[in-house]
Short mmCIF file of C-alpha atoms and ligand atoms in Angstrom, two decimals:
data_model
loop_
_atom_site.label_atom_id
_atom_site.label_comp_id
_atom_site.label_asym_id
_atom_site.label_seq_id
_atom_site.Cartn_x
_atom_site.Cartn_y
_atom_site.Cartn_z
CA MET A 389 -152.34 -112.29 -12.67
CA THR A 390 -153.47 -110.20 -9.70
CA TYR A 391 -157.18 -108.96 -10.75
CA ARG A 392 -157.91 -105.36 -10.55
CA GLY A 393 -161.35 -104.49 -11.66
CA ARG A 394 -162.70 -101.05 -11.74
CA PHE A 395 -165.80 -98.69 -11.64
CA ALA A 396 -165.98 -95.80 -14.32
CA PRO A 397 -168.99 -93.71 -13.16
CA SER A 398 -170.26 -90.70 -15.94
CA PRO A 399 -170.55 -87.73 -13.47
CA THR A 400 -173.80 -86.84 -15.06
CA GLY A 401 -176.32 -86.77 -12.23
CA PRO A 402 -176.35 -89.10 -8.96
CA LEU A 403 -176.14 -92.97 -8.33
CA HIS A 404 -179.25 -94.70 -10.08
CA PHE A 405 -180.45 -97.57 -10.16
CA GLY A 406 -178.93 -99.02 -13.34
CA SER A 407 -175.30 -98.22 -12.26
CA LEU A 408 -175.65 -99.27 -8.68
CA VAL A 409 -175.99 -102.43 -10.91
CA SER A 410 -172.43 -102.28 -12.60
CA ALA A 411 -170.75 -101.09 -9.80
CA LEU A 412 -172.02 -103.92 -7.59
CA ALA A 413 -171.48 -106.69 -9.94
CA SER A 414 -167.85 -105.32 -10.32
CA TRP A 415 -167.35 -105.43 -6.81
CA LEU A 416 -168.29 -108.52 -6.41
CA ASP A 417 -166.52 -109.79 -9.14
CA ALA A 418 -163.23 -107.91 -7.47
CA ARG A 419 -164.47 -109.60 -3.86
CA ALA A 420 -164.90 -112.93 -5.54
CA GLN A 421 -161.27 -113.03 -6.99
CA CYS A 422 -159.54 -112.21 -3.94
CA GLY A 423 -158.93 -108.26 -6.07
CA ALA A 424 -158.16 -104.76 -6.55
CA TRP A 425 -161.17 -102.74 -7.79
CA LEU A 426 -160.90 -99.27 -8.21
CA VAL A 427 -163.24 -96.36 -8.86
CA ARG A 428 -162.44 -93.59 -11.84
CA VAL A 429 -164.14 -90.29 -12.51
CA GLU A 430 -164.94 -90.29 -16.45
CA ASP A 431 -165.77 -86.43 -16.24
CA ILE A 432 -164.17 -85.36 -19.50
CA ASP A 433 -166.82 -84.96 -21.09
CA GLY A 434 -167.41 -81.25 -20.72
CA PRO A 435 -170.85 -80.39 -21.74
CA ARG A 436 -172.26 -83.82 -19.92
CA THR A 437 -170.53 -83.73 -16.86
CA VAL A 438 -173.23 -82.31 -13.68
CA PRO A 439 -171.67 -80.15 -11.06
CA GLY A 440 -170.95 -82.31 -7.73
CA ALA A 441 -172.46 -85.06 -8.98
CA ALA A 442 -169.03 -86.94 -9.03
CA GLU A 443 -168.81 -86.16 -5.15
CA ASP A 444 -172.07 -87.32 -4.82
CA ILE A 445 -171.93 -90.64 -6.75
CA LEU A 446 -168.59 -91.29 -4.69
CA ALA A 447 -170.33 -90.44 -1.19
CA THR A 448 -173.21 -92.94 -2.23
CA LEU A 449 -170.42 -95.73 -3.12
CA GLU A 450 -169.23 -95.12 0.10
CA ARG A 451 -172.87 -95.14 2.24
CA PHE A 452 -173.25 -97.97 0.16
CA GLY A 453 -169.82 -100.13 1.54
CA MET A 454 -167.95 -99.77 -1.57
CA ARG A 455 -165.05 -98.32 -0.74
CA ALA A 456 -161.94 -98.11 -3.38
CA ASP A 457 -158.96 -99.82 -3.05
CA GLU A 458 -157.27 -96.69 -4.58
CA ALA A 459 -157.77 -93.08 -5.16
CA PRO A 460 -160.27 -92.10 -7.51
CA VAL A 461 -158.91 -91.33 -10.72
CA TRP A 462 -160.08 -88.05 -12.25
CA GLN A 463 -160.41 -88.26 -16.11
CA SER A 464 -160.72 -84.28 -16.25
CA GLN A 465 -156.70 -85.03 -14.59
CA ARG A 466 -155.65 -87.11 -17.29
CA ILE A 467 -156.16 -84.76 -20.74
CA ALA A 468 -151.39 -85.11 -21.26
CA ARG A 469 -151.58 -88.91 -21.03
CA TYR A 470 -154.85 -88.41 -23.95
CA GLN A 471 -152.21 -86.35 -25.47
CA GLN A 472 -149.65 -88.84 -26.01
CA ALA A 473 -151.70 -91.83 -27.15
CA LEU A 474 -153.23 -89.28 -29.72
CA GLU A 475 -149.22 -88.66 -30.87
CA GLN A 476 -148.04 -91.82 -30.35
CA LEU A 477 -151.18 -93.53 -33.48
CA LYS A 478 -149.84 -89.88 -35.06
CA SER A 479 -147.09 -91.15 -35.21
CA THR A 480 -147.71 -94.41 -36.58
CA GLY A 481 -149.99 -92.89 -39.34
CA LEU A 482 -152.78 -94.86 -38.20
CA VAL A 483 -154.61 -91.58 -37.07
CA TYR A 484 -155.72 -88.80 -39.90
CA PRO A 485 -157.73 -85.43 -38.99
CA CYS A 486 -161.63 -85.58 -40.50
CA GLY A 487 -162.96 -82.36 -41.74
CA CYS A 488 -166.59 -83.79 -42.31
CA THR A 489 -169.69 -82.04 -40.22
CA ARG A 490 -172.21 -84.25 -38.45
CA LYS A 491 -174.39 -83.02 -41.66
CA GLU A 492 -172.10 -84.46 -44.08
CA ILE A 493 -172.26 -88.05 -42.37
CA ALA A 494 -175.38 -88.01 -42.09
CA ASP A 495 -176.30 -86.91 -45.76
CA SER A 496 -174.16 -89.65 -46.56
CA LEU A 497 -175.09 -92.12 -44.63
CA LEU A 498 -179.05 -91.47 -46.03
CA ASN A 499 -177.09 -92.17 -49.04
CA ALA A 500 -175.60 -95.43 -48.13
CA HIS A 501 -178.81 -96.52 -46.35
CA ALA A 502 -180.58 -95.79 -49.49
CA ARG A 503 -177.85 -97.94 -51.78
CA ASN A 504 -178.23 -101.05 -48.90
CA THR A 505 -174.94 -100.43 -47.92
CA THR A 506 -172.82 -99.94 -45.20
CA LEU A 507 -173.60 -97.40 -42.20
CA ALA A 508 -170.32 -96.89 -41.58
CA TYR A 509 -168.33 -93.50 -41.56
CA PRO A 510 -168.04 -94.18 -45.41
CA GLY A 511 -163.91 -92.72 -44.62
CA THR A 512 -164.03 -90.05 -47.11
CA CYS A 513 -161.53 -87.57 -44.79
CA ARG A 514 -158.99 -91.00 -45.08
CA LYS A 515 -157.03 -89.62 -48.59
CA GLY A 516 -156.74 -85.52 -47.51
CA LEU A 517 -159.59 -82.78 -46.45
CA HIS A 518 -160.01 -81.80 -49.30
CA GLY A 519 -159.59 -77.83 -47.81
CA LYS A 520 -161.96 -78.54 -45.00
CA PRO A 521 -160.32 -77.86 -42.10
CA ALA A 522 -159.56 -80.21 -39.59
CA ARG A 523 -162.26 -81.05 -37.10
CA ALA A 524 -162.00 -84.22 -35.72
CA TRP A 525 -159.12 -86.79 -35.69
CA ARG A 526 -160.15 -90.54 -36.25
CA LEU A 527 -157.88 -94.03 -35.78
CA ARG A 528 -158.31 -95.91 -39.48
CA VAL A 529 -159.57 -99.41 -38.84
CA PRO A 530 -158.36 -102.21 -41.27
CA ASP A 531 -160.74 -103.66 -43.60
CA GLY A 532 -160.63 -107.02 -44.69
CA ASP A 533 -160.64 -110.04 -42.27
CA ALA A 534 -158.66 -108.36 -39.90
CA ALA A 535 -161.33 -105.74 -39.86
CA VAL A 536 -162.91 -108.66 -37.66
CA ILE A 537 -163.04 -107.96 -33.67
CA THR A 538 -163.78 -111.04 -31.74
CA PHE A 539 -164.01 -111.65 -27.62
CA ASP A 540 -165.79 -113.70 -25.12
CA ASP A 541 -168.03 -112.14 -23.01
CA ARG A 542 -167.73 -113.83 -19.72
CA TRP A 543 -171.53 -113.10 -19.76
CA GLN A 544 -172.82 -113.03 -22.87
CA GLY A 545 -170.69 -115.82 -25.03
CA PRO A 546 -168.34 -114.86 -28.14
CA GLN A 547 -169.33 -111.89 -29.72
CA THR A 548 -167.94 -110.59 -33.59
CA GLN A 549 -167.91 -106.92 -34.92
CA ASN A 550 -166.65 -105.90 -38.11
CA LEU A 551 -165.26 -102.63 -37.68
CA ALA A 552 -165.04 -101.74 -41.01
CA THR A 553 -168.66 -102.57 -42.48
CA GLU A 554 -170.52 -101.86 -38.56
CA VAL A 555 -168.20 -98.27 -37.71
CA GLY A 556 -165.67 -97.17 -39.71
CA ASP A 557 -163.06 -95.19 -38.88
CA PHE A 558 -163.62 -93.94 -35.10
CA VAL A 559 -163.16 -90.73 -33.14
CA LEU A 560 -160.46 -89.96 -31.01
CA ARG A 561 -160.27 -86.76 -30.58
CA ARG A 562 -163.64 -84.63 -31.31
CA ALA A 563 -165.07 -81.50 -33.20
CA ASP A 564 -166.06 -79.72 -30.06
CA ASP A 565 -162.16 -80.45 -29.01
CA GLN A 566 -163.17 -83.41 -26.08
CA TRP A 567 -161.37 -86.71 -25.53
CA ALA A 568 -163.17 -89.17 -26.97
CA TYR A 569 -164.48 -92.44 -24.81
CA GLN A 570 -163.01 -94.49 -26.69
CA LEU A 571 -159.82 -93.37 -25.94
CA ALA A 572 -159.66 -92.10 -23.04
CA VAL A 573 -161.22 -95.35 -21.63
CA VAL A 574 -158.90 -97.57 -22.79
CA VAL A 575 -155.38 -95.53 -21.71
CA ASP A 576 -157.20 -95.57 -18.44
CA ASP A 577 -157.72 -99.05 -18.06
CA ALA A 578 -154.04 -99.73 -19.66
CA ASP A 579 -152.09 -97.25 -17.29
CA ALA A 580 -154.17 -98.39 -14.13
CA GLY A 581 -153.48 -102.10 -15.17
CA ILE A 582 -157.54 -103.60 -14.94
CA THR A 583 -157.17 -106.70 -15.73
CA HIS A 584 -161.33 -107.45 -15.99
CA ILE A 585 -164.21 -105.13 -16.86
CA VAL A 586 -167.24 -105.36 -15.64
CA ARG A 587 -170.28 -102.88 -16.73
CA GLY A 588 -173.17 -102.67 -18.34
CA ALA A 589 -174.27 -104.17 -22.02
CA ASP A 590 -174.83 -101.10 -23.59
CA LEU A 591 -170.73 -100.96 -23.75
CA MET A 592 -170.76 -103.77 -25.24
CA ASP A 593 -170.74 -102.30 -28.78
CA SER A 594 -167.38 -100.35 -28.22
CA THR A 595 -165.39 -103.71 -26.99
CA ALA A 596 -164.14 -104.00 -30.29
CA ARG A 597 -163.33 -100.58 -31.41
CA GLN A 598 -161.81 -101.23 -27.41
CA ILE A 599 -159.58 -103.41 -28.73
CA TYR A 600 -158.58 -102.94 -31.27
CA LEU A 601 -157.36 -99.50 -30.15
CA GLN A 602 -155.36 -101.26 -27.26
CA ARG A 603 -153.59 -103.71 -30.06
CA CYS A 604 -153.18 -99.84 -32.27
CA LEU A 605 -151.56 -99.01 -28.55
CA GLY A 606 -149.51 -101.82 -28.07
CA VAL A 607 -151.43 -102.37 -24.39
CA ALA A 608 -152.74 -105.93 -23.17
CA THR A 609 -156.72 -106.36 -23.84
CA PRO A 610 -158.59 -107.56 -20.34
CA ALA A 611 -161.44 -110.34 -19.85
CA TYR A 612 -165.09 -108.40 -20.32
CA LEU A 613 -168.28 -109.48 -18.46
CA HIS A 614 -170.97 -106.91 -19.40
CA VAL A 615 -174.22 -107.82 -17.00
CA PRO A 616 -177.89 -106.65 -18.29
CA VAL A 617 -179.00 -103.80 -18.74
CA VAL A 618 -181.69 -102.16 -16.34
CA THR A 619 -184.99 -100.81 -18.58
CA ASN A 620 -187.92 -98.92 -17.63
CA GLU A 621 -191.39 -99.34 -17.93
CA HIS A 622 -190.56 -97.97 -22.46
CA GLY A 623 -187.74 -100.61 -22.44
CA GLU A 624 -184.97 -98.10 -22.55
CA LYS A 625 -182.35 -98.11 -21.25
CA LEU A 626 -182.11 -96.83 -16.84
CA SER A 627 -179.72 -93.43 -17.25
CA LYS A 628 -180.03 -90.51 -15.35
CA GLN A 629 -181.13 -88.40 -18.62
CA ASN A 630 -184.73 -90.30 -19.10
CA GLY A 631 -185.23 -89.55 -15.70
CA ALA A 632 -183.65 -92.50 -13.43
CA THR A 633 -184.09 -91.15 -9.85
CA ALA A 634 -181.41 -91.31 -7.80
CA LEU A 635 -181.25 -94.34 -4.72
CA ASP A 636 -182.02 -93.39 -0.75
CA SER A 637 -179.06 -93.79 0.78
CA ASP A 638 -181.04 -94.37 3.96
CA LYS A 639 -181.61 -97.78 2.21
CA PRO A 640 -178.50 -99.14 0.88
CA LEU A 641 -179.90 -102.77 1.50
CA GLU A 642 -182.97 -102.59 -0.65
CA ALA A 643 -181.36 -100.88 -3.32
CA LEU A 644 -178.33 -103.50 -3.04
CA GLY A 645 -180.79 -106.43 -2.69
CA ALA A 646 -183.13 -105.56 -6.08
CA ALA A 647 -179.01 -105.20 -7.82
CA ALA A 648 -178.44 -108.53 -6.82
CA ARG A 649 -182.02 -109.90 -7.91
CA HIS A 650 -181.37 -108.04 -10.97
CA LEU A 651 -178.16 -110.15 -11.45
CA GLY A 652 -179.87 -113.02 -10.77
CA LEU A 653 -178.03 -113.45 -8.17
CA GLU A 654 -179.45 -116.10 -4.84
CA LEU A 655 -179.15 -114.91 -1.97
CA GLY A 656 -181.57 -116.96 0.55
CA SER A 657 -184.94 -116.40 2.71
CA GLU A 658 -183.32 -114.67 5.28
CA PRO A 659 -182.39 -110.84 4.10
CA PRO A 660 -179.60 -109.30 5.29
CA ALA A 661 -179.03 -107.01 8.12
CA THR A 662 -176.24 -105.42 8.16
CA LEU A 663 -173.73 -104.74 4.71
CA GLU A 664 -171.09 -106.58 5.55
CA GLN A 665 -173.82 -109.78 5.91
CA PHE A 666 -175.34 -108.45 2.51
CA TYR A 667 -171.83 -108.16 1.00
CA SER A 668 -170.64 -111.62 2.38
CA VAL A 669 -173.63 -113.76 0.38
CA ALA A 670 -173.84 -111.32 -2.65
CA THR A 671 -170.35 -112.07 -3.08
CA ALA A 672 -170.92 -116.09 -2.65
CA ALA A 673 -173.82 -115.83 -5.06
CA TRP A 674 -171.61 -113.95 -7.53
CA ALA A 675 -168.68 -116.67 -7.38
CA LYS A 676 -170.95 -119.95 -7.67
CA ARG A 677 -173.06 -118.26 -10.91
CA MET A 678 -169.45 -117.41 -12.32
CA ASN A 679 -168.22 -120.83 -11.75
CA LEU A 680 -171.09 -122.48 -13.50
CA ARG A 681 -171.25 -120.28 -15.82
CA ALA A 682 -167.05 -121.32 -16.70
CA SER A 683 -167.79 -124.84 -15.82
CA ALA A 684 -171.18 -124.63 -18.75
N1 LIG B 136 -168.57 -93.49 -17.86
C1 LIG B 136 -169.31 -95.14 -18.67
C2 LIG B 136 -170.85 -95.12 -18.16
O1 LIG B 136 -170.67 -94.36 -17.51
C3 LIG B 136 -168.86 -96.44 -18.14
C4 LIG B 136 -167.16 -96.69 -18.77
C5 LIG B 136 -166.92 -97.39 -18.30
O2 LIG B 136 -167.37 -98.84 -17.88
O3 LIG B 136 -166.37 -98.54 -19.67
O4 LIG B 136 -171.96 -95.35 -19.13
#
């Protein structure tokens, strides 16, 4: 198998330290396995996309010495593929239109909470819209044992999620006419032939949904590795939304060294003088760390 990995930033602001950690981990994993590393700009979430942020992220990756092996893919140019995937799922009867408003769902979840039952979407529209206009499209998740998705995360170990009780039928096409991240990411990774996904652990919770979606669409499931997220002083995930500052692109070695330390990589006592030196030492350290895990 030829390794194909990727980094998939959402252009909601400039690259910050948290996203640098994900970029670096995916880059080192691809390099350590002599694979291809691709970049995909996840710019379909219209309301969250900041003009110019994608170009800024691509330029920062370049300045930090992470060069993609193929031209970047832009999700905004792949809408027809998401529509095709939705049609494919419609033809199998696995998706249905949903007319619930956020408030209706929140109210039913509050009731469920009061009754101590599941907090998953209760499947209100499974049997029809009951006269309500269609707002979103949802994917039906299986009941019983079939709802349990397990996978082995290369960093975090064995994972299990029950889609029926923990998630419920999930949205593929949103009420605000946007494509849901879950659908886009699965279609894009499959079309790009991605074999290994390396990303932040905040996305761990989405992985079971994505594996189920891969099965529904009849595409391969890649290997997964979720690296620990970077948190701020309040213990919140560092994100563009909570004010993470842009990286100082004049000092790539400093930021890369800190990102490598966050990943627990031993870089030796001599600080690297060039980007080439840094990547060579960091790739060896990553390979060592992953091999140790693999043989543990
Ligand atoms: N675009 C997502 C983010 O920036 C990452 C998606 C992924 O790696 O699957 O959080």
